[in-house]
Coordinates of C-alpha atoms and ligand atoms in Angstrom, one line a residue:
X22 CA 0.2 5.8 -32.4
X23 CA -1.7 2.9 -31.2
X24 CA 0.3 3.1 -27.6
X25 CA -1.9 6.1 -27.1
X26 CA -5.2 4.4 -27.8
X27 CA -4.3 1.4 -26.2
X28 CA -3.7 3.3 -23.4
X29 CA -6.8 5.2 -24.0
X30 CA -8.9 1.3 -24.3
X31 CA -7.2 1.0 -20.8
X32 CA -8.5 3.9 -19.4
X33 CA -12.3 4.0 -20.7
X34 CA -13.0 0.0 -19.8
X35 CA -12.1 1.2 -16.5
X36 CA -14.5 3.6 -16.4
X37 CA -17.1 1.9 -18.2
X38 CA -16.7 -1.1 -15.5
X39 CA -17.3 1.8 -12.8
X40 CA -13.9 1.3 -11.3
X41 CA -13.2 4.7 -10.6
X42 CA -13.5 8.2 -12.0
X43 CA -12.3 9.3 -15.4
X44 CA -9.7 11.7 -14.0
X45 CA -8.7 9.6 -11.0
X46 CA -7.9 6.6 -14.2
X47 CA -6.4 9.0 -16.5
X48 CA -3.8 10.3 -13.7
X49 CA -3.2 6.8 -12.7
X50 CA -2.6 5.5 -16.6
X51 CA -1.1 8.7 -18.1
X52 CA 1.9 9.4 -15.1
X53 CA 4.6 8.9 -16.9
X54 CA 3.9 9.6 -20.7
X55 CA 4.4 13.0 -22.1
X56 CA 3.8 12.0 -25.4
X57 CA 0.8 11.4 -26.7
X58 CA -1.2 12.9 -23.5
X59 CA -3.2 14.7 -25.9
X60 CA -5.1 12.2 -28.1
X61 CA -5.2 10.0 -25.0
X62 CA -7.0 12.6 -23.1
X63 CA -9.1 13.7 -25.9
X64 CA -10.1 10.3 -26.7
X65 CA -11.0 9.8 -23.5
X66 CA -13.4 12.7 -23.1
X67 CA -14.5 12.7 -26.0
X68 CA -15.9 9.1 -25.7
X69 CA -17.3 10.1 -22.6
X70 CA -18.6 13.2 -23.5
X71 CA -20.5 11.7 -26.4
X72 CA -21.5 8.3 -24.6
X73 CA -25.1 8.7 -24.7
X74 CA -24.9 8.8 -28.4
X75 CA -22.0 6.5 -28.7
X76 CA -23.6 3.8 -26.9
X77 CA -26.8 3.9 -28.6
X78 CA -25.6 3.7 -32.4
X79 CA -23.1 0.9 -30.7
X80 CA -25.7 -0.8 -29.5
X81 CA -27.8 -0.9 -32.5
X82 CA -24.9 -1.9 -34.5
X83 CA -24.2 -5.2 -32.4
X84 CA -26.9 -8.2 -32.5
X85 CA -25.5 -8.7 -28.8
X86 CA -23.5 -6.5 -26.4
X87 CA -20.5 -7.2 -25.6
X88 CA -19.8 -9.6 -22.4
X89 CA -18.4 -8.0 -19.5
X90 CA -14.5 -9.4 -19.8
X91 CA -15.1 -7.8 -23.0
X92 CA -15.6 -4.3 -21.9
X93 CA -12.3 -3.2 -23.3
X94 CA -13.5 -4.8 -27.0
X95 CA -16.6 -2.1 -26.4
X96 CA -14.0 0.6 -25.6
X97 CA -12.8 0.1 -28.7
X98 CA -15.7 0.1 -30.3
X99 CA -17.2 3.4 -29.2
X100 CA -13.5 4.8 -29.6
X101 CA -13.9 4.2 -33.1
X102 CA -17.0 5.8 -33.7
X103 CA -16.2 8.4 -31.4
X104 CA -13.3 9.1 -34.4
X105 CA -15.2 8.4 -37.4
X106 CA -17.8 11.0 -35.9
X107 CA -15.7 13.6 -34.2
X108 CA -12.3 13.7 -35.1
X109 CA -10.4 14.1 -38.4
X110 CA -8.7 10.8 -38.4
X111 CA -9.1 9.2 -42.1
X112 CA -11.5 6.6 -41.4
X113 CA -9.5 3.9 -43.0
X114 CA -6.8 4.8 -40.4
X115 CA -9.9 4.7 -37.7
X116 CA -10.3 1.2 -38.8
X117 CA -7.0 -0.3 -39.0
X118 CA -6.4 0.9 -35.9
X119 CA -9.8 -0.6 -34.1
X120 CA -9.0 -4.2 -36.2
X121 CA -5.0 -3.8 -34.9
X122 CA -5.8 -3.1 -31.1
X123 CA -8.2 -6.1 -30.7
X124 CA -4.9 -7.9 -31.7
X125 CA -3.0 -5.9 -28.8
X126 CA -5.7 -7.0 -26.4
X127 CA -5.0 -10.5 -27.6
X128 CA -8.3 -10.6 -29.1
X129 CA -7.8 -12.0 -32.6
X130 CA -11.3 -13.4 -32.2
X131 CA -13.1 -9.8 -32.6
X132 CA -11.0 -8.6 -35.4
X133 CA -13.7 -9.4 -38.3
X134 CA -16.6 -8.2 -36.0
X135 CA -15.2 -5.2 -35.0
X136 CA -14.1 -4.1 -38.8
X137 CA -17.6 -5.3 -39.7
X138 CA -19.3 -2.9 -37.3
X139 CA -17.6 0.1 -38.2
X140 CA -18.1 -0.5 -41.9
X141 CA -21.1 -1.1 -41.8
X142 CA -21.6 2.5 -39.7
X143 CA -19.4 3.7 -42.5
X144 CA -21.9 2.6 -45.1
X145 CA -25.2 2.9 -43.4
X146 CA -24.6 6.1 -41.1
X147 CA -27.7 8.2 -42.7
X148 CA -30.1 5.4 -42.3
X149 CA -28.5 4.4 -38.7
X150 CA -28.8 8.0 -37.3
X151 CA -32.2 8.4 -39.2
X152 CA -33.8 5.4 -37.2
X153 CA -32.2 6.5 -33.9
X154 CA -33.2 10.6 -34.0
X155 CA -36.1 9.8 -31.7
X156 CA -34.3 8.8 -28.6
X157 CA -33.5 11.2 -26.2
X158 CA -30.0 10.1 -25.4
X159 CA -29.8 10.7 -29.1
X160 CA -31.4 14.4 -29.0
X161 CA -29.6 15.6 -25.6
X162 CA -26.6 13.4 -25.5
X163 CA -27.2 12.9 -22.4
X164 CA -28.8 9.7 -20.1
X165 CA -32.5 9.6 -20.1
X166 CA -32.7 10.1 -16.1
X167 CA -30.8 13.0 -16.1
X168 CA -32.9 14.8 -18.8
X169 CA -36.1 13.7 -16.6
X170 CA -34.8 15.8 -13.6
X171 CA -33.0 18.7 -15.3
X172 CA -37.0 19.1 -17.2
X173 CA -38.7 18.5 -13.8
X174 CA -36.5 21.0 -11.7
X175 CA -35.7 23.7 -14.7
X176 CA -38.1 23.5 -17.4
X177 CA -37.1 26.6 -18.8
X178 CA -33.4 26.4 -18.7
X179 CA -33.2 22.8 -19.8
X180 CA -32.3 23.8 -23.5
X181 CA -29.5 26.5 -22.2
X182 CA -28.4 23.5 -19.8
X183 CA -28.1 20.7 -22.1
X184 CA -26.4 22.9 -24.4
X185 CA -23.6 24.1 -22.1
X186 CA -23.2 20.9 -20.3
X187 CA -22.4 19.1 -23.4
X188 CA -20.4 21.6 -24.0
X189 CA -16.3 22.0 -24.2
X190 CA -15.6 24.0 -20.9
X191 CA -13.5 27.2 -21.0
X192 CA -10.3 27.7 -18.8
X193 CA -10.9 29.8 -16.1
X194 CA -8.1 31.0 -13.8
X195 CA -8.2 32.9 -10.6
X196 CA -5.4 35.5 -10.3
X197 CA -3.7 35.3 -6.1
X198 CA -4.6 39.0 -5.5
X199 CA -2.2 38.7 -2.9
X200 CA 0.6 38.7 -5.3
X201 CA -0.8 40.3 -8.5
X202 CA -3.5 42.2 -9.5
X203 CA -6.0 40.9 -12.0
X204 CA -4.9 43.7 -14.5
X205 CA -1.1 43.3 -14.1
X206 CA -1.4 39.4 -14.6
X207 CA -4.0 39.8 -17.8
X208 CA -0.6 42.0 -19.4
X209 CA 1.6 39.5 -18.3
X210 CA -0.7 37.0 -20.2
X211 CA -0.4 38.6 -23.3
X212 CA 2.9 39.3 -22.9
X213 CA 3.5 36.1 -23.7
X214 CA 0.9 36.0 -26.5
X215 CA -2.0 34.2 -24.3
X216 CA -5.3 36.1 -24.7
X217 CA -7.6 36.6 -21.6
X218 CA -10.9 38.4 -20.3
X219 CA -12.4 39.3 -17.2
X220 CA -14.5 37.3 -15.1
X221 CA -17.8 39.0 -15.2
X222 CA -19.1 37.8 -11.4
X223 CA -15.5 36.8 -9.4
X224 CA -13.4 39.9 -8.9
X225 CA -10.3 37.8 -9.1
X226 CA -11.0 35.4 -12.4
X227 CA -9.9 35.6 -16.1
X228 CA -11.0 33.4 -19.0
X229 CA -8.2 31.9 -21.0
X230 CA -9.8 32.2 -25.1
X231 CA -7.7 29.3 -25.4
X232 CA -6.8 26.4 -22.8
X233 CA -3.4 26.0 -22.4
X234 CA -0.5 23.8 -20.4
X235 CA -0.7 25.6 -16.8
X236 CA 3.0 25.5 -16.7
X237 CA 2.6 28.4 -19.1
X238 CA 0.9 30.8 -17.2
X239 CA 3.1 33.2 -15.7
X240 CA 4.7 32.6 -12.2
X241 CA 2.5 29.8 -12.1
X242 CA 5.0 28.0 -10.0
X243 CA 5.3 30.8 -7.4
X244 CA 1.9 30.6 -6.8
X245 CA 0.7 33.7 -9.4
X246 CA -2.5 32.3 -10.4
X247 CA -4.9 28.8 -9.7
X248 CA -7.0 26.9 -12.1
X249 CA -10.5 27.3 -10.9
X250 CA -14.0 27.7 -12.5
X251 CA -15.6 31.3 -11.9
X252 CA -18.3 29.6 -10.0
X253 CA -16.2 28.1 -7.4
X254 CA -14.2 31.3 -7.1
X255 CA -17.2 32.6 -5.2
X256 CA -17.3 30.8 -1.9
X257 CA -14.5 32.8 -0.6
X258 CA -15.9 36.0 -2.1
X259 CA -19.0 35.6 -0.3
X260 CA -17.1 34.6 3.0
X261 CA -14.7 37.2 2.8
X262 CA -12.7 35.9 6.0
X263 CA -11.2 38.5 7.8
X264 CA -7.5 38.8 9.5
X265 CA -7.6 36.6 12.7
X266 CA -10.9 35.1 11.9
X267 CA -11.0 31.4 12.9
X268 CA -12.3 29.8 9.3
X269 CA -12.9 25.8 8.1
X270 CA -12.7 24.2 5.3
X271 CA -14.9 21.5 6.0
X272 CA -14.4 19.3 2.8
X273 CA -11.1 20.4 1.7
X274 CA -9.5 18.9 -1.5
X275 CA -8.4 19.5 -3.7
X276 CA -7.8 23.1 -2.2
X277 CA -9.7 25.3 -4.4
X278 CA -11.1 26.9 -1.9
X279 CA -8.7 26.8 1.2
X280 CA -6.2 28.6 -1.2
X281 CA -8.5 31.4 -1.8
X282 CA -9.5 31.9 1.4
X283 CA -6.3 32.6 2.5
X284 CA -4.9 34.4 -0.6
X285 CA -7.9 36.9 0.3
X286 CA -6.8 36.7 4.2
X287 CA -3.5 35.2 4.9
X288 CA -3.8 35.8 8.7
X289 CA -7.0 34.5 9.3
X290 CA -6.8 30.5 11.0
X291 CA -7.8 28.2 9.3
X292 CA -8.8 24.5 9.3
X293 CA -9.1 22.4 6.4
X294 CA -10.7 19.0 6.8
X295 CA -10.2 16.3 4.3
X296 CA -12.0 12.8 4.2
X297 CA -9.1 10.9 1.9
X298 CA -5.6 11.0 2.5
X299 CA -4.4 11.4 -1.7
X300 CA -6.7 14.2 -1.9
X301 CA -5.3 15.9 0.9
X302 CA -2.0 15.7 -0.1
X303 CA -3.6 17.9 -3.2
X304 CA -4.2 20.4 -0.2
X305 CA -0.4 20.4 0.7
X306 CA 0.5 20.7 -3.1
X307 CA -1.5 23.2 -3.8
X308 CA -1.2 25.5 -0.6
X309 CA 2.8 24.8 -0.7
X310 CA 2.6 26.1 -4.6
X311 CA 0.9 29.5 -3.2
X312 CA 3.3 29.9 0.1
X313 CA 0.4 29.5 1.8
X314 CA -0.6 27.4 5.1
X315 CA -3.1 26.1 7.2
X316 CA -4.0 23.1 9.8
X317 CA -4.7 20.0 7.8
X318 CA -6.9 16.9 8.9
X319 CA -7.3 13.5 7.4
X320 CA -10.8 13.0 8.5
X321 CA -14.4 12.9 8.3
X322 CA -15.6 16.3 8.9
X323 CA -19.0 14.8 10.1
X324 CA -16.5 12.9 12.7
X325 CA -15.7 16.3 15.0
X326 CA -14.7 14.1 18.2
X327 CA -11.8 13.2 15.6
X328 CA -10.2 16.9 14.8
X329 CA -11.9 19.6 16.4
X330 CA -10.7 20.8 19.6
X331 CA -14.1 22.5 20.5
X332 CA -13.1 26.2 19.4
X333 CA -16.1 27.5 17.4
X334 CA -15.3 28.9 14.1
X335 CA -16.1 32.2 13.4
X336 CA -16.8 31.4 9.3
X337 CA -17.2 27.7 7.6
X338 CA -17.4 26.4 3.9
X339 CA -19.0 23.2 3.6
X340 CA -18.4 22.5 -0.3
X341 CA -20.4 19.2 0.3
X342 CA -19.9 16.0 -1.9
X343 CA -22.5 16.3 -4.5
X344 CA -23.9 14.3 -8.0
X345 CA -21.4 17.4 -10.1
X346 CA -24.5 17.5 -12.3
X347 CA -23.2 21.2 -12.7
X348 CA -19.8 20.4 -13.7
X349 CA -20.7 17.3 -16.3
X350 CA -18.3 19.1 -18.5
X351 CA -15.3 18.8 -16.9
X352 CA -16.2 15.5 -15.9
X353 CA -18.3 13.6 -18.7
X354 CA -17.7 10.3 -17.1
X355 CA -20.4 11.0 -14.7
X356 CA -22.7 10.7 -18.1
X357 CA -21.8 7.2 -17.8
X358 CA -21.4 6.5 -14.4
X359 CA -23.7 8.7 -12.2
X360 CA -27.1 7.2 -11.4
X361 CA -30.1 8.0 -9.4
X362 CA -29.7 5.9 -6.4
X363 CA -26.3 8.0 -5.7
X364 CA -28.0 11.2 -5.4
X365 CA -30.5 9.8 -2.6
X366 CA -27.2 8.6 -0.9
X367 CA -25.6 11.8 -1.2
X368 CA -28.3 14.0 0.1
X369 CA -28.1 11.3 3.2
X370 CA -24.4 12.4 3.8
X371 CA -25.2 15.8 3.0
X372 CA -27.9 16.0 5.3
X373 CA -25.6 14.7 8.2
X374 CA -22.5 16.8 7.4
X375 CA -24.3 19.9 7.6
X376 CA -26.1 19.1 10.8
X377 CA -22.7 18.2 12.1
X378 CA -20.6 20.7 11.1
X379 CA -23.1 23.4 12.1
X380 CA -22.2 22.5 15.9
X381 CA -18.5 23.9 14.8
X382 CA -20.1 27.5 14.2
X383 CA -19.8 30.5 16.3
X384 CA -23.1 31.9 17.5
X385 CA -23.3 34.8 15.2
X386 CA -20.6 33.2 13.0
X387 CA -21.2 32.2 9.0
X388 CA -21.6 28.8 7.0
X389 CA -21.7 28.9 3.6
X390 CA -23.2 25.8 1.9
X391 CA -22.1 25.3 -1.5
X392 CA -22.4 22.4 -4.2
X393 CA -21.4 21.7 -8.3
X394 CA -25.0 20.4 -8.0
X395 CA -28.2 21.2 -9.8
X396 CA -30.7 18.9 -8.2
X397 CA -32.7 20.9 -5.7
X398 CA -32.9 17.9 -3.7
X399 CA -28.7 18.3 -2.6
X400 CA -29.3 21.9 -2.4
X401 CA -33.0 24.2 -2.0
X402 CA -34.5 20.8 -0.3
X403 CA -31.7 20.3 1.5
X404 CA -31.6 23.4 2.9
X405 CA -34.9 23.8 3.6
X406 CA -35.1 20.5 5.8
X407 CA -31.7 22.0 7.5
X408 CA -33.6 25.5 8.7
X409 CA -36.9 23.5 9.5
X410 CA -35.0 21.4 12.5
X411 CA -32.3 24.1 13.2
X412 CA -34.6 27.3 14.8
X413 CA -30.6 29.2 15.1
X414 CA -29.7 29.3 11.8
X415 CA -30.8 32.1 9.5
X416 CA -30.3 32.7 5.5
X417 CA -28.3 35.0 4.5
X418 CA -27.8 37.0 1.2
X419 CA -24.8 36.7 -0.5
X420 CA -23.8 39.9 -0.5
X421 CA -23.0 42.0 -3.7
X422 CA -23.0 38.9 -5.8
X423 CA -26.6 38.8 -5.8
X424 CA -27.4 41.8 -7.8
X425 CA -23.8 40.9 -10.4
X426 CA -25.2 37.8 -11.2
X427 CA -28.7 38.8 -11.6
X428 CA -27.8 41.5 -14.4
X429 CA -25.7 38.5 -16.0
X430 CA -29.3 36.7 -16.2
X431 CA -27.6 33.3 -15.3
X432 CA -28.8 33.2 -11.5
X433 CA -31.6 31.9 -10.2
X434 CA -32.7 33.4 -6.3
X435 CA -34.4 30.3 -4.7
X436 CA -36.9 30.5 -1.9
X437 CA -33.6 28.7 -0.5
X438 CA -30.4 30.0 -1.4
X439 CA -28.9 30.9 -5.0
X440 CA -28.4 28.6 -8.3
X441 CA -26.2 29.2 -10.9
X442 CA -26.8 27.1 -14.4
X443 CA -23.7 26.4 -16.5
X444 CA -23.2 28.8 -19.5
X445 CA -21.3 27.9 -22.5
X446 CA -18.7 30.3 -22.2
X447 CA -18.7 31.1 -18.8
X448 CA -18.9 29.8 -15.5
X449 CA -20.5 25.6 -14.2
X450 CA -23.3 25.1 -12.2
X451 CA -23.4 25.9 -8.9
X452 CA -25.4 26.3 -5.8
X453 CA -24.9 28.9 -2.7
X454 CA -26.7 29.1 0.8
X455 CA -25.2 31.5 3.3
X456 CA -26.2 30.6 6.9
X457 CA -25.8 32.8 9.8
X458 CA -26.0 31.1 13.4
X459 CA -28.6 33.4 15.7
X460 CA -25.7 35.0 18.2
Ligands
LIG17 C1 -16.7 19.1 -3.9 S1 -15.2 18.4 -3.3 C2 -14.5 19.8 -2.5 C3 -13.8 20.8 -3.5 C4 -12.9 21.8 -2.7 N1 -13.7 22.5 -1.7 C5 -12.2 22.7 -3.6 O1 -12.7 23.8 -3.8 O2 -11.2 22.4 -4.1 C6 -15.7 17.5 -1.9 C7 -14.6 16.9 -1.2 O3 -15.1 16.4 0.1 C8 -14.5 15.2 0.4 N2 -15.3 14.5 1.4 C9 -16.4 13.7 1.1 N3 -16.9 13.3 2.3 C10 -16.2 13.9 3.3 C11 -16.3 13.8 4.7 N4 -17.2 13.1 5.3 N5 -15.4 14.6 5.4 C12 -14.5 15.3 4.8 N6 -14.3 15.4 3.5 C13 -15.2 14.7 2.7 C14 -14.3 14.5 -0.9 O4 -13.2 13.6 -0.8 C15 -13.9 15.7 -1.8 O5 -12.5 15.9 -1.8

């Protein structure tokens, strides 16, 4: 039992001491061990998930906080609460366990403190909670900033957003309609007992009513169906690449995207460009898995001296780096690790990839600008800087999606481009710019 939270304490101080995304720790820590996956991984969200609140009863619980070299002591810490509060563990289990893997971490020292502190939340929780209901990270679960810009940008969807991003986040897969049809694949689904329903927005997606293992989905091996949210399903919708169309990828991996473009059109060209070598071997993975294939480059896409050959392309994604403050549910670390001074940094390498990359389209030719993102500054403002300096480039509408998602009331049309808000059980946030180059 305690192997897995060890393992879990491992993971989260990581993460906590901002070396590295959650998932990128969890893959490194959790290789190898098929037991016990589960209550690592749930652990591990969870306590991310509910950080805000975690950190603030923790807090309030310690007369000091821990000391740095102590970050995996903390881990601990909010690991038990995180139990006490969400999970159905006995709580005297909880405890044993918290006072046994301070011994593991050869931390004998914090054995009384760290029983004493979740006693005493044991004992006191009503009062605790009662003095703490007036902070926001208390209220939204959720850091303070965040809440400050989600109010200033979308005052009237903040309630609908907070809820959904806090939010467990449904499966979503998208069915290769090069193989199988949508229809034929949601029978082969429940042929094997696995109940599914129809994307309302992406003509190729289905909702799994419960998650599942993706080895258990049908021909997965052979390519029959991805993992993807709804939302990212429609880049290659709206691109709809054509047979002997030149298309890029211009920031590749994992391969979401590249896959579906060329499961729509398998004999269009295309380019996929990828900044870091592991992710790009995600690409290969991923594109092998679906038979598919296409020209891959370790580079930066910003970088075009070092992979393009000069050939315009006829249609480009640019599915930019971005805060993912539409896609906080899938990755809750970003709860803890995400701060303001990234996003300003991030609309700086935005703001140069898209310059950049737009000298790789056709005249006449398409790029679609797309983030997880719902700060206007990465998207809207960024878009509308782009068209003030760049007199060839024209918006676009995104075709029939438009009019879909504004019956499903869960779009919003922007002077510049198209948001999408995450919904509870439907698709993340997202954000869509079609721009056409003047011919
Ligand atoms: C939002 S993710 C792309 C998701 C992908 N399009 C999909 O659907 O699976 C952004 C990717 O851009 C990569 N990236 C960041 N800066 C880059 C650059 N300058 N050139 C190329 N890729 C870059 C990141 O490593 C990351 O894999």
């Amino acid at each position: 039992m305690s192997t897995s939270r060890f393992i879990a304490i491992k993971v989260l101080t990581q993460v906590l001491q901002q070396n590295g995304s959650l998932s990128t720790q969890l893959s490194k820590q959790v290789k190898h061990l098929d037991e016990g996956q589960g209550l690592i991984k749930e652990l591990c969200f969870g306590v991310c998930r509910f950080y805000p609140q975690l950190n603030t009863i923790a807090l309030s619980l310690l007369q000091k906080p821990f000391e740095e070299k102590d970050t995996d002591l903390y881990a601990n810490l909010l690991m038990g609460l995180y139990q006490l509060d969400h999970m159905s563990t006995p709580d005297h289990a909880v405890l044993h366990e918290a006072v046994e893997l301070c011994r593991e971490l050869d931390k004998e020292w914090a054995t009384k403190l760290t029983n004493a502190v979740l006693r005493r939340y044991l004992r006191e929780k009503e009062d605790i909670l009662a003095n703490l209901v007036s902070q926001p990270s208390m209220t939204y679960n959720m850091p303070k900033w965040l809440v400050k810009r989600f109010q200033k940008y979308w005052p009237e969807h903040l309630d609908s957003i907070i809820e959904a991003t806090n939010a467990h986040p449904p499966m979503c897969i998208r069915v290769n309609s090069a193989q199988v049809s949508r229809e034929t694949y949601q029978h082969q689904l429940l042929e094997k007992g696995i109940v599914s329903h129809e994307t309302s927005i992406s003509e190729s997606g289905l909702y799994l009513d419960t998650p599942i293992a993706v080895h258990l989905l049908p021909e997965f091996a052979a390519g029959a169906s991805s993992v993807q949210d709804e939302s990212a399903q429609l880049a290659a919708e709206i691109l709809q690449p054509a047979p002997g169309e030149k298309v890029l990828d211009a920031c590749a991996a994992p391969g979401g995207k590249t896959g579906h473009l060329l499961e729509l059109a398998p004999e269009c060209v295309l380019t996929a460009v990828e900044l870091e070598a592991w992710r790009l071997a995600r690409i290969e993975e991923n594109l092998d898995r679906l038979g598919l294939s296409a020209e891959l480059h370790c580079a930066d896409a910003g970088a075009l001296e070092t992979w393009w050959d000069g050939q315009p392309f006829d249609k480009v994604i640019l599915d930019a780096p971005c805060s993912a403050t539409g896609v906080i549910r899938r990755n809750p670390d970003i709860k803890i690790n995400r701060k303001p001074a990234d996003i300003e940094e991030l609309v700086a390498i935005q703001k140069q990839l898209l310059a950049k990359i737009w000298q790789t389209v056709k005249p006449g030719g398409y790029l679609l600008y797309g983030t997880c993102s719902l700060m206007q500054e990465e998207n809207e403002q960024q878009i509308a800087g782009f068209l003030e300096c760049h007199q060839d480039a024209e918006m676009r509408p995104l075709n029939h999606l438009n009019a879909t998602l504004a019956l499903a009331g869960n779009l919003t049309e922007r002077p510049y481009g198209t948001q999408l808000f995450p919904t509870i059980h439907g698709h993340d946030g997202f954000y869509y710019c079609l721009l056409q180059k003047r011919a």
